Amino acid sequence: MGRWEPDAQGRMMRAAIELFAERGFDKTTAGDIAERAGVTERTFFRHFADKREVLFAGSDVMERTAYDAITAAPADLTPLDAALTGMVAAGGLLADRHDHAVRRARIVAANPSLHERELLKLAALTEATVSALRGRGVTEPTAGLAAHSAVTVFHVAFARWVSTDEPPGFDDCVADAAAALRELT
């Protein structure tokens, strides 16, 4: 290895996305990612449990961001609107990462083995949302319904956001998906 360079995790994430796009997820190893990023395989495993986690790094930050936004939302918001505030805040973390998000979404969509991990991360976001709503005094089943609805809106908004080269703001995608949800009732 050469001289130490900063941002090992970021370099590994970029290398992984490049390699998954070039070779495919199944044909890329943790060693390949480490080599491309200029780190040892040991360094890779200090940052990520496995190569799948490279695609889902930051999920905990997204959950915490949503939680914090929900708990800080104005008290007069409905449970759904408070939960949607969290989804907008979580989506804000992606604002300057559109190209990365598009590439990541394509990799996940092309690999059934990653679908389960994606669903687990969405479930964790739902649980964080339920917890934040409960902290606001929202009881069941309202907390669960609002959380699941908001995370579904997030998922639909994200799909729209990554489906175009010149997307509207993520908050606009959330607002549009939420409006479509409200039209169902």
mmCIF file of N, CA, C and O in Angstrom, residues 53-147:
data_model
loop_
_atom_site.group_PDB
_atom_site.id
_atom_site.type_symbol
_atom_site.label_atom_id
_atom_site.label_comp_id
_atom_site.label_asym_id
_atom_site.label_seq_id
_atom_site.Cartn_x
_atom_site.Cartn_y
_atom_site.Cartn_z
ATOM 1 N N GLU A 53 -23.049 -4.185 2.553
ATOM 2 C CA GLU A 53 -23.184 -3.012 3.427
ATOM 3 C C GLU A 53 -22.623 -1.742 2.806
ATOM 4 O O GLU A 53 -22.986 -0.649 3.221
ATOM 5 N N VAL A 54 -21.751 -1.877 1.819
ATOM 6 C CA VAL A 54 -21.244 -0.690 1.125
ATOM 7 C C VAL A 54 -22.408 0.078 0.510
ATOM 8 O O VAL A 54 -22.424 1.305 0.515
ATOM 9 N N LEU A 55 -23.388 -0.645 0.009
ATOM 10 C CA LEU A 55 -24.543 -0.012 -0.634
ATOM 11 C C LEU A 55 -25.526 0.585 0.362
ATOM 12 O O LEU A 55 -26.364 1.407 -0.010
ATOM 13 N N PHE A 56 -25.431 0.175 1.604
ATOM 14 C CA PHE A 56 -26.405 0.619 2.605
ATOM 15 C C PHE A 56 -25.764 1.439 3.723
ATOM 16 O O PHE A 56 -26.412 1.724 4.727
ATOM 17 N N ALA A 57 -24.518 1.807 3.534
ATOM 18 C CA ALA A 57 -23.837 2.642 4.530
ATOM 19 C C ALA A 57 -24.584 3.957 4.664
ATOM 20 O O ALA A 57 -25.058 4.535 3.693
ATOM 21 N N GLY A 58 -24.719 4.416 5.863
ATOM 22 C CA GLY A 58 -25.419 5.677 6.100
ATOM 23 C C GLY A 58 -26.877 5.513 6.462
ATOM 24 O O GLY A 58 -27.552 6.497 6.775
ATOM 25 N N SER A 59 -27.370 4.287 6.441
ATOM 26 C CA SER A 59 -28.778 4.063 6.794
ATOM 27 C C SER A 59 -29.071 4.517 8.212
ATOM 28 O O SER A 59 -30.125 5.074 8.491
ATOM 29 N N ASP A 60 -28.118 4.291 9.111
ATOM 30 C CA ASP A 60 -28.312 4.702 10.497
ATOM 31 C C ASP A 60 -28.393 6.220 10.624
ATOM 32 O O ASP A 60 -29.167 6.747 11.419
ATOM 33 N N VAL A 61 -27.624 6.931 9.812
ATOM 34 C CA VAL A 61 -27.682 8.394 9.815
ATOM 35 C C VAL A 61 -29.042 8.855 9.286
ATOM 36 O O VAL A 61 -29.641 9.795 9.813
ATOM 37 N N MET A 62 -29.527 8.179 8.271
ATOM 38 C CA MET A 62 -30.831 8.523 7.713
ATOM 39 C C MET A 62 -31.932 8.299 8.754
ATOM 40 O O MET A 62 -32.832 9.131 8.915
ATOM 41 N N GLU A 63 -31.855 7.180 9.473
ATOM 42 C CA GLU A 63 -32.848 6.896 10.518
ATOM 43 C C GLU A 63 -32.808 7.959 11.601
ATOM 44 O O GLU A 63 -33.855 8.461 12.033
ATOM 45 N N ARG A 64 -31.615 8.317 12.050
ATOM 46 C CA ARG A 64 -31.459 9.326 13.104
ATOM 47 C C ARG A 64 -31.953 10.691 12.621
ATOM 48 O O ARG A 64 -32.603 11.424 13.356
ATOM 49 N N THR A 65 -31.673 11.022 11.377
ATOM 50 C CA THR A 65 -32.121 12.301 10.816
ATOM 51 C C THR A 65 -33.636 12.365 10.780
ATOM 52 O O THR A 65 -34.238 13.379 11.161
ATOM 53 N N ALA A 66 -34.258 11.287 10.329
ATOM 54 C CA ALA A 66 -35.727 11.243 10.291
ATOM 55 C C ALA A 66 -36.290 11.347 11.702
ATOM 56 O O ALA A 66 -37.219 12.133 11.954
ATOM 57 N N TYR A 67 -35.736 10.586 12.619
ATOM 58 C CA TYR A 67 -36.189 10.592 14.013
ATOM 59 C C TYR A 67 -36.109 12.005 14.601
ATOM 60 O O TYR A 67 -37.066 12.505 15.196
ATOM 61 N N ASP A 68 -34.960 12.630 14.433
ATOM 62 C CA ASP A 68 -34.763 13.967 14.996
ATOM 63 C C ASP A 68 -35.721 14.985 14.388
ATOM 64 O O ASP A 68 -36.253 15.850 15.098
ATOM 65 N N ALA A 69 -35.948 14.897 13.085
ATOM 66 C CA ALA A 69 -36.861 15.838 12.426
ATOM 67 C C ALA A 69 -38.298 15.639 12.900
ATOM 68 O O ALA A 69 -39.043 16.608 13.087
ATOM 69 N N ILE A 70 -38.681 14.401 13.109
ATOM 70 C CA ILE A 70 -40.040 14.109 13.576
ATOM 71 C C ILE A 70 -40.233 14.632 14.993
ATOM 72 O O ILE A 70 -41.237 15.271 15.297
ATOM 73 N N THR A 71 -39.269 14.383 15.843
ATOM 74 C CA THR A 71 -39.416 14.843 17.232
ATOM 75 C C THR A 71 -39.378 16.363 17.332
ATOM 76 O O THR A 71 -39.978 16.939 18.238
ATOM 77 N N ALA A 72 -38.701 17.024 16.399
ATOM 78 C CA ALA A 72 -38.609 18.489 16.409
ATOM 79 C C ALA A 72 -39.726 19.169 15.614
ATOM 80 O O ALA A 72 -39.837 20.391 15.640
ATOM 81 N N ALA A 73 -40.550 18.390 14.931
ATOM 82 C CA ALA A 73 -41.619 18.963 14.092
ATOM 83 C C ALA A 73 -42.625 19.710 14.973
ATOM 84 O O ALA A 73 -42.818 19.364 16.141
ATOM 85 N N PRO A 74 -43.270 20.717 14.410
ATOM 86 C CA PRO A 74 -44.274 21.464 15.181
ATOM 87 C C PRO A 74 -45.325 20.527 15.786
ATOM 88 O O PRO A 74 -45.760 19.562 15.151
ATOM 89 N N ALA A 75 -45.723 20.822 17.006
ATOM 90 C CA ALA A 75 -46.657 19.968 17.757
ATOM 91 C C ALA A 75 -48.029 19.872 17.096
ATOM 92 O O ALA A 75 -48.736 18.885 17.301
ATOM 93 N N ASP A 76 -48.395 20.858 16.292
ATOM 94 C CA ASP A 76 -49.731 20.852 15.702
ATOM 95 C C ASP A 76 -49.836 20.018 14.419
ATOM 96 O O ASP A 76 -50.917 19.903 13.848
ATOM 97 N N LEU A 77 -48.733 19.413 13.988
ATOM 98 C CA LEU A 77 -48.795 18.570 12.791
ATOM 99 C C LEU A 77 -49.508 17.260 13.095
ATOM 100 O O LEU A 77 -49.397 16.718 14.201
ATOM 101 N N THR A 78 -50.213 16.743 12.092
ATOM 102 C CA THR A 78 -50.810 15.417 12.231
ATOM 103 C C THR A 78 -49.677 14.395 12.318
ATOM 104 O O THR A 78 -48.540 14.682 11.890
ATOM 105 N N PRO A 79 -49.954 13.196 12.820
ATOM 106 C CA PRO A 79 -48.903 12.173 12.850
ATOM 107 C C PRO A 79 -48.298 11.903 11.471
ATOM 108 O O PRO A 79 -47.071 11.767 11.350
ATOM 109 N N LEU A 80 -49.142 11.855 10.434
ATOM 110 C CA LEU A 80 -48.604 11.616 9.095
ATOM 111 C C LEU A 80 -47.721 12.767 8.653
ATOM 112 O O LEU A 80 -46.624 12.550 8.122
ATOM 113 N N ASP A 81 -48.153 13.993 8.879
ATOM 114 C CA ASP A 81 -47.340 15.131 8.454
ATOM 115 C C ASP A 81 -46.030 15.212 9.239
ATOM 116 O O ASP A 81 -44.993 15.583 8.681
ATOM 117 N N ALA A 82 -46.061 14.873 10.518
ATOM 118 C CA ALA A 82 -44.823 14.833 11.296
ATOM 119 C C ALA A 82 -43.886 13.764 10.732
ATOM 120 O O ALA A 82 -42.681 14.005 10.571
ATOM 121 N N ALA A 83 -44.423 12.601 10.408
ATOM 122 C CA ALA A 83 -43.613 11.523 9.832
ATOM 123 C C ALA A 83 -43.059 11.930 8.467
ATOM 124 O O ALA A 83 -41.895 11.633 8.154
ATOM 125 N N LEU A 84 -43.846 12.623 7.683
ATOM 126 C CA LEU A 84 -43.373 13.086 6.377
ATOM 127 C C LEU A 84 -42.261 14.123 6.517
ATOM 128 O O LEU A 84 -41.352 14.174 5.687
ATOM 129 N N THR A 85 -42.317 14.914 7.575
ATOM 130 C CA THR A 85 -41.235 15.852 7.859
ATOM 131 C C THR A 85 -39.923 15.090 8.016
ATOM 132 O O THR A 85 -38.870 15.520 7.529
ATOM 133 N N GLY A 86 -39.996 13.947 8.683
ATOM 134 C CA GLY A 86 -38.817 13.105 8.829
ATOM 135 C C GLY A 86 -38.322 12.546 7.516
ATOM 136 O O GLY A 86 -37.114 12.455 7.281
ATOM 137 N N MET A 87 -39.248 12.194 6.628
ATOM 138 C CA MET A 87 -38.844 11.643 5.337
ATOM 139 C C MET A 87 -38.176 12.702 4.473
ATOM 140 O O MET A 87 -37.200 12.420 3.767
ATOM 141 N N VAL A 88 -38.689 13.930 4.539
ATOM 142 C CA VAL A 88 -38.062 15.025 3.792
ATOM 143 C C VAL A 88 -36.650 15.267 4.321
ATOM 144 O O VAL A 88 -35.699 15.433 3.547
ATOM 145 N N ALA A 89 -36.496 15.265 5.642
ATOM 146 C CA ALA A 89 -35.172 15.464 6.234
ATOM 147 C C ALA A 89 -34.219 14.339 5.838
ATOM 148 O O ALA A 89 -33.058 14.592 5.473
ATOM 149 N N ALA A 90 -34.695 13.103 5.893
ATOM 150 C CA ALA A 90 -33.856 11.969 5.498
ATOM 151 C C ALA A 90 -33.468 12.073 4.029
ATOM 152 O O ALA A 90 -32.318 11.841 3.661
ATOM 153 N N GLY A 91 -34.422 12.422 3.195
ATOM 154 C CA GLY A 91 -34.137 12.594 1.774
ATOM 155 C C GLY A 91 -33.164 13.718 1.496
ATOM 156 O O GLY A 91 -32.407 13.679 0.525
ATOM 157 N N GLY A 92 -33.157 14.718 2.383
ATOM 158 C CA GLY A 92 -32.221 15.824 2.224
ATOM 159 C C GLY A 92 -30.772 15.379 2.275
ATOM 160 O O GLY A 92 -29.895 16.034 1.698
ATOM 161 N N LEU A 93 -30.506 14.265 2.934
ATOM 162 C CA LEU A 93 -29.147 13.726 2.980
ATOM 163 C C LEU A 93 -28.672 13.277 1.601
ATOM 164 O O LEU A 93 -27.467 13.147 1.365
ATOM 165 N N LEU A 94 -29.618 13.036 0.709
ATOM 166 C CA LEU A 94 -29.289 12.547 -0.626
ATOM 167 C C LEU A 94 -29.142 13.666 -1.654
ATOM 168 O O LEU A 94 -28.731 13.412 -2.778
ATOM 169 N N ALA A 95 -29.492 14.881 -1.271
ATOM 170 C CA ALA A 95 -29.613 15.988 -2.218
ATOM 171 C C ALA A 95 -28.423 16.134 -3.161
ATOM 172 O O ALA A 95 -28.614 16.303 -4.367
ATOM 173 N N ASP A 96 -27.228 16.046 -2.648
ATOM 174 C CA ASP A 96 -26.050 16.226 -3.501
ATOM 175 C C ASP A 96 -25.457 14.895 -3.969
ATOM 176 O O ASP A 96 -24.336 14.852 -4.462
ATOM 177 N N ARG A 97 -26.233 13.828 -3.828
ATOM 178 C CA ARG A 97 -25.726 12.495 -4.183
ATOM 179 C C ARG A 97 -26.609 11.800 -5.217
ATOM 180 O O ARG A 97 -26.728 10.582 -5.228
ATOM 181 N N HIS A 98 -27.241 12.571 -6.088
ATOM 182 C CA HIS A 98 -28.183 11.992 -7.040
ATOM 183 C C HIS A 98 -27.534 10.923 -7.919
ATOM 184 O O HIS A 98 -28.077 9.829 -8.073
ATOM 185 N N ASP A 99 -26.383 11.223 -8.509
ATOM 186 C CA ASP A 99 -25.729 10.251 -9.398
ATOM 187 C C ASP A 99 -25.402 8.958 -8.655
ATOM 188 O O ASP A 99 -25.623 7.862 -9.182
ATOM 189 N N HIS A 100 -24.887 9.087 -7.446
ATOM 190 C CA HIS A 100 -24.595 7.908 -6.633
ATOM 191 C C HIS A 100 -25.882 7.131 -6.350
ATOM 192 O O HIS A 100 -25.911 5.898 -6.464
ATOM 193 N N ALA A 101 -26.945 7.839 -5.991
ATOM 194 C CA ALA A 101 -28.220 7.190 -5.677
ATOM 195 C C ALA A 101 -28.784 6.454 -6.887
ATOM 196 O O ALA A 101 -29.329 5.356 -6.749
ATOM 197 N N VAL A 102 -28.642 7.040 -8.058
ATOM 198 C CA VAL A 102 -29.124 6.391 -9.285
ATOM 199 C C VAL A 102 -28.349 5.102 -9.532
ATOM 200 O O VAL A 102 -28.954 4.043 -9.784
ATOM 201 N N ARG A 103 -27.044 5.168 -9.441
ATOM 202 C CA ARG A 103 -26.227 3.980 -9.682
ATOM 203 C C ARG A 103 -26.515 2.899 -8.643
ATOM 204 O O ARG A 103 -26.636 1.722 -8.972
ATOM 205 N N ARG A 104 -26.632 3.305 -7.397
ATOM 206 C CA ARG A 104 -26.928 2.370 -6.320
ATOM 207 C C ARG A 104 -28.285 1.709 -6.543
ATOM 208 O O ARG A 104 -28.435 0.492 -6.391
ATOM 209 N N ALA A 105 -29.291 2.495 -6.905
ATOM 210 C CA ALA A 105 -30.638 1.958 -7.133
ATOM 211 C C ALA A 105 -30.632 0.934 -8.267
ATOM 212 O O ALA A 105 -31.313 -0.095 -8.177
ATOM 213 N N ARG A 106 -29.870 1.196 -9.300
ATOM 214 C CA ARG A 106 -29.781 0.243 -10.417
ATOM 215 C C ARG A 106 -29.142 -1.071 -9.976
ATOM 216 O O ARG A 106 -29.564 -2.152 -10.385
ATOM 217 N N ILE A 107 -28.109 -0.967 -9.153
ATOM 218 C CA ILE A 107 -27.423 -2.170 -8.663
ATOM 219 C C ILE A 107 -28.366 -2.985 -7.784
ATOM 220 O O ILE A 107 -28.476 -4.202 -7.940
ATOM 221 N N VAL A 108 -29.057 -2.330 -6.882
ATOM 222 C CA VAL A 108 -30.000 -3.037 -6.009
ATOM 223 C C VAL A 108 -31.109 -3.682 -6.840
ATOM 224 O O VAL A 108 -31.455 -4.849 -6.630
ATOM 225 N N ALA A 109 -31.652 -2.946 -7.787
ATOM 226 C CA ALA A 109 -32.745 -3.473 -8.613
ATOM 227 C C ALA A 109 -32.306 -4.687 -9.432
ATOM 228 O O ALA A 109 -33.100 -5.601 -9.657
ATOM 229 N N ALA A 110 -31.058 -4.707 -9.850
ATOM 230 C CA ALA A 110 -30.557 -5.793 -10.699
ATOM 231 C C ALA A 110 -30.139 -7.034 -9.923
ATOM 232 O O ALA A 110 -29.817 -8.056 -10.527
ATOM 233 N N ASN A 111 -30.149 -6.962 -8.597
ATOM 234 C CA ASN A 111 -29.662 -8.070 -7.788
ATOM 235 C C ASN A 111 -30.669 -8.477 -6.730
ATOM 236 O O ASN A 111 -30.747 -7.843 -5.665
ATOM 237 N N PRO A 112 -31.421 -9.544 -6.989
ATOM 238 C CA PRO A 112 -32.428 -9.991 -6.024
ATOM 239 C C PRO A 112 -31.861 -10.224 -4.621
ATOM 240 O O PRO A 112 -32.559 -10.026 -3.636
ATOM 241 N N SER A 113 -30.593 -10.577 -4.542
ATOM 242 C CA SER A 113 -29.998 -10.814 -3.224
ATOM 243 C C SER A 113 -29.913 -9.530 -2.395
ATOM 244 O O SER A 113 -29.752 -9.584 -1.174
ATOM 245 N N LEU A 114 -30.016 -8.378 -3.043
ATOM 246 C CA LEU A 114 -29.964 -7.098 -2.330
ATOM 247 C C LEU A 114 -31.349 -6.571 -1.955
ATOM 248 O O LEU A 114 -31.450 -5.670 -1.127
ATOM 249 N N HIS A 115 -32.393 -7.137 -2.549
ATOM 250 C CA HIS A 115 -33.752 -6.667 -2.262
ATOM 251 C C HIS A 115 -34.094 -6.834 -0.787
ATOM 252 O O HIS A 115 -34.706 -5.950 -0.182
ATOM 253 N N GLU A 116 -33.717 -7.969 -0.229
ATOM 254 C CA GLU A 116 -34.013 -8.221 1.179
ATOM 255 C C GLU A 116 -33.340 -7.186 2.072
ATOM 256 O O GLU A 116 -33.946 -6.643 2.998
ATOM 257 N N ARG A 117 -32.086 -6.877 1.796
ATOM 258 C CA ARG A 117 -31.360 -5.887 2.601
ATOM 259 C C ARG A 117 -32.032 -4.520 2.477
ATOM 260 O O ARG A 117 -32.153 -3.796 3.452
ATOM 261 N N GLU A 118 -32.459 -4.176 1.295
ATOM 262 C CA GLU A 118 -33.163 -2.902 1.091
ATOM 263 C C GLU A 118 -34.442 -2.857 1.927
ATOM 264 O O GLU A 118 -34.737 -1.852 2.578
ATOM 265 N N LEU A 119 -35.179 -3.947 1.927
ATOM 266 C CA LEU A 119 -36.414 -4.002 2.720
ATOM 267 C C LEU A 119 -36.124 -3.924 4.217
ATOM 268 O O LEU A 119 -36.876 -3.292 4.967
ATOM 269 N N LEU A 120 -35.035 -4.543 4.657
ATOM 270 C CA LEU A 120 -34.655 -4.463 6.071
ATOM 271 C C LEU A 120 -34.301 -3.034 6.466
ATOM 272 O O LEU A 120 -34.645 -2.579 7.567
ATOM 273 N N LYS A 121 -33.632 -2.316 5.595
ATOM 274 C CA LYS A 121 -33.269 -0.930 5.891
ATOM 275 C C LYS A 121 -34.518 -0.050 5.917
ATOM 276 O O LYS A 121 -34.625 0.847 6.761
ATOM 277 N N LEU A 122 -35.465 -0.296 5.031
ATOM 278 C CA LEU A 122 -36.733 0.450 5.062
ATOM 279 C C LEU A 122 -37.522 0.125 6.327
ATOM 280 O O LEU A 122 -38.150 1.007 6.920
ATOM 281 N N ALA A 123 -37.468 -1.127 6.758
ATOM 282 C CA ALA A 123 -38.142 -1.514 8.004
ATOM 283 C C ALA A 123 -37.514 -0.799 9.196
ATOM 284 O O ALA A 123 -38.231 -0.359 10.111
ATOM 285 N N ALA A 124 -36.200 -0.662 9.191
ATOM 286 C CA ALA A 124 -35.530 0.064 10.278
ATOM 287 C C ALA A 124 -35.922 1.536 10.270
ATOM 288 O O ALA A 124 -36.122 2.143 11.334
ATOM 289 N N LEU A 125 -36.072 2.124 9.086
ATOM 290 C CA LEU A 125 -36.531 3.508 8.983
ATOM 291 C C LEU A 125 -37.961 3.627 9.512
ATOM 292 O O LEU A 125 -38.294 4.590 10.208
ATOM 293 N N THR A 126 -38.779 2.641 9.222
ATOM 294 C CA THR A 126 -40.157 2.622 9.729
ATOM 295 C C THR A 126 -40.156 2.558 11.252
ATOM 296 O O THR A 126 -40.898 3.297 11.911
ATOM 297 N N GLU A 127 -39.329 1.697 11.821
ATOM 298 C CA GLU A 127 -39.263 1.577 13.283
ATOM 299 C C GLU A 127 -38.782 2.866 13.934
ATOM 300 O O GLU A 127 -39.295 3.265 14.985
ATOM 301 N N ALA A 128 -37.803 3.521 13.327
ATOM 302 C CA ALA A 128 -37.339 4.806 13.862
ATOM 303 C C ALA A 128 -38.458 5.844 13.814
ATOM 304 O O ALA A 128 -38.620 6.642 14.745
ATOM 305 N N THR A 129 -39.247 5.793 12.758
ATOM 306 C CA THR A 129 -40.370 6.723 12.603
ATOM 307 C C THR A 129 -41.445 6.440 13.640
ATOM 308 O O THR A 129 -41.979 7.364 14.272
ATOM 309 N N VAL A 130 -41.780 5.164 13.841
ATOM 310 C CA VAL A 130 -42.750 4.786 14.876
ATOM 311 C C VAL A 130 -42.270 5.275 16.240
ATOM 312 O O VAL A 130 -43.031 5.870 17.012
ATOM 313 N N SER A 131 -41.007 5.051 16.537
ATOM 314 C CA SER A 131 -40.449 5.454 17.823
ATOM 315 C C SER A 131 -40.549 6.969 18.028
ATOM 316 O O SER A 131 -40.929 7.440 19.110
ATOM 317 N N ALA A 132 -40.228 7.719 17.002
ATOM 318 C CA ALA A 132 -40.321 9.175 17.103
ATOM 319 C C ALA A 132 -41.764 9.627 17.305
ATOM 320 O O ALA A 132 -42.037 10.529 18.104
ATOM 321 N N LEU A 133 -42.683 8.998 16.600
ATOM 322 C CA LEU A 133 -44.100 9.356 16.757
ATOM 323 C C LEU A 133 -44.600 9.012 18.155
ATOM 324 O O LEU A 133 -45.331 9.799 18.767
ATOM 325 N N ARG A 134 -44.184 7.872 18.666
ATOM 326 C CA ARG A 134 -44.568 7.506 20.041
ATOM 327 C C ARG A 134 -44.029 8.527 21.032
ATOM 328 O O ARG A 134 -44.683 8.873 22.005
ATOM 329 N N GLY A 135 -42.826 9.011 20.762
ATOM 330 C CA GLY A 135 -42.238 10.046 21.601
ATOM 331 C C GLY A 135 -43.038 11.340 21.576
ATOM 332 O O GLY A 135 -42.954 12.146 22.505
ATOM 333 N N ARG A 136 -43.801 11.526 20.523
ATOM 334 C CA ARG A 136 -44.674 12.700 20.410
ATOM 335 C C ARG A 136 -46.038 12.433 21.038
ATOM 336 O O ARG A 136 -46.930 13.268 20.965
ATOM 337 N N GLY A 137 -46.217 11.234 21.580
ATOM 338 C CA GLY A 137 -47.487 10.900 22.217
ATOM 339 C C GLY A 137 -48.497 10.231 21.310
ATOM 340 O O GLY A 137 -49.650 10.027 21.696
ATOM 341 N N VAL A 138 -48.074 9.851 20.119
ATOM 342 C CA VAL A 138 -48.982 9.179 19.186
ATOM 343 C C VAL A 138 -49.067 7.711 19.590
ATOM 344 O O VAL A 138 -48.050 7.050 19.810
ATOM 345 N N THR A 139 -50.275 7.196 19.701
ATOM 346 C CA THR A 139 -50.481 5.813 20.116
ATOM 347 C C THR A 139 -50.738 4.922 18.904
ATOM 348 O O THR A 139 -50.944 5.399 17.785
ATOM 349 N N GLU A 140 -50.738 3.624 19.167
ATOM 350 C CA GLU A 140 -51.060 2.650 18.117
ATOM 351 C C GLU A 140 -52.571 2.544 17.985
ATOM 352 O O GLU A 140 -53.278 2.744 18.956
ATOM 353 N N PRO A 141 -53.083 2.290 16.832
ATOM 354 C CA PRO A 141 -52.359 1.942 15.607
ATOM 355 C C PRO A 141 -51.912 3.148 14.784
ATOM 356 O O PRO A 141 -51.261 2.996 13.758
ATOM 357 N N THR A 142 -52.237 4.354 15.243
ATOM 358 C CA THR A 142 -51.935 5.551 14.463
ATOM 359 C C THR A 142 -50.446 5.704 14.185
ATOM 360 O O THR A 142 -50.054 6.024 13.054
ATOM 361 N N ALA A 143 -49.597 5.476 15.187
ATOM 362 C CA ALA A 143 -48.152 5.628 14.990
ATOM 363 C C ALA A 143 -47.651 4.682 13.902
ATOM 364 O O ALA A 143 -46.888 5.088 13.014
ATOM 365 N N GLY A 144 -48.073 3.443 13.952
ATOM 366 C CA GLY A 144 -47.640 2.471 12.952
ATOM 367 C C GLY A 144 -48.161 2.791 11.564
ATOM 368 O O GLY A 144 -47.427 2.703 10.575
ATOM 369 N N LEU A 145 -49.423 3.172 11.482
ATOM 370 C CA LEU A 145 -49.995 3.516 10.178
ATOM 371 C C LEU A 145 -49.314 4.742 9.574
ATOM 372 O O LEU A 145 -48.990 4.751 8.377
ATOM 373 N N ALA A 146 -49.094 5.765 10.390
ATOM 374 C CA ALA A 146 -48.434 6.971 9.887
ATOM 375 C C ALA A 146 -47.003 6.663 9.460
ATOM 376 O O ALA A 146 -46.540 7.142 8.413
ATOM 377 N N ALA A 147 -46.286 5.875 10.254
ATOM 378 C CA ALA A 147 -44.899 5.538 9.929
ATOM 379 C C ALA A 147 -44.812 4.723 8.645
ATOM 380 O O ALA A 147 -44.003 5.033 7.760
#
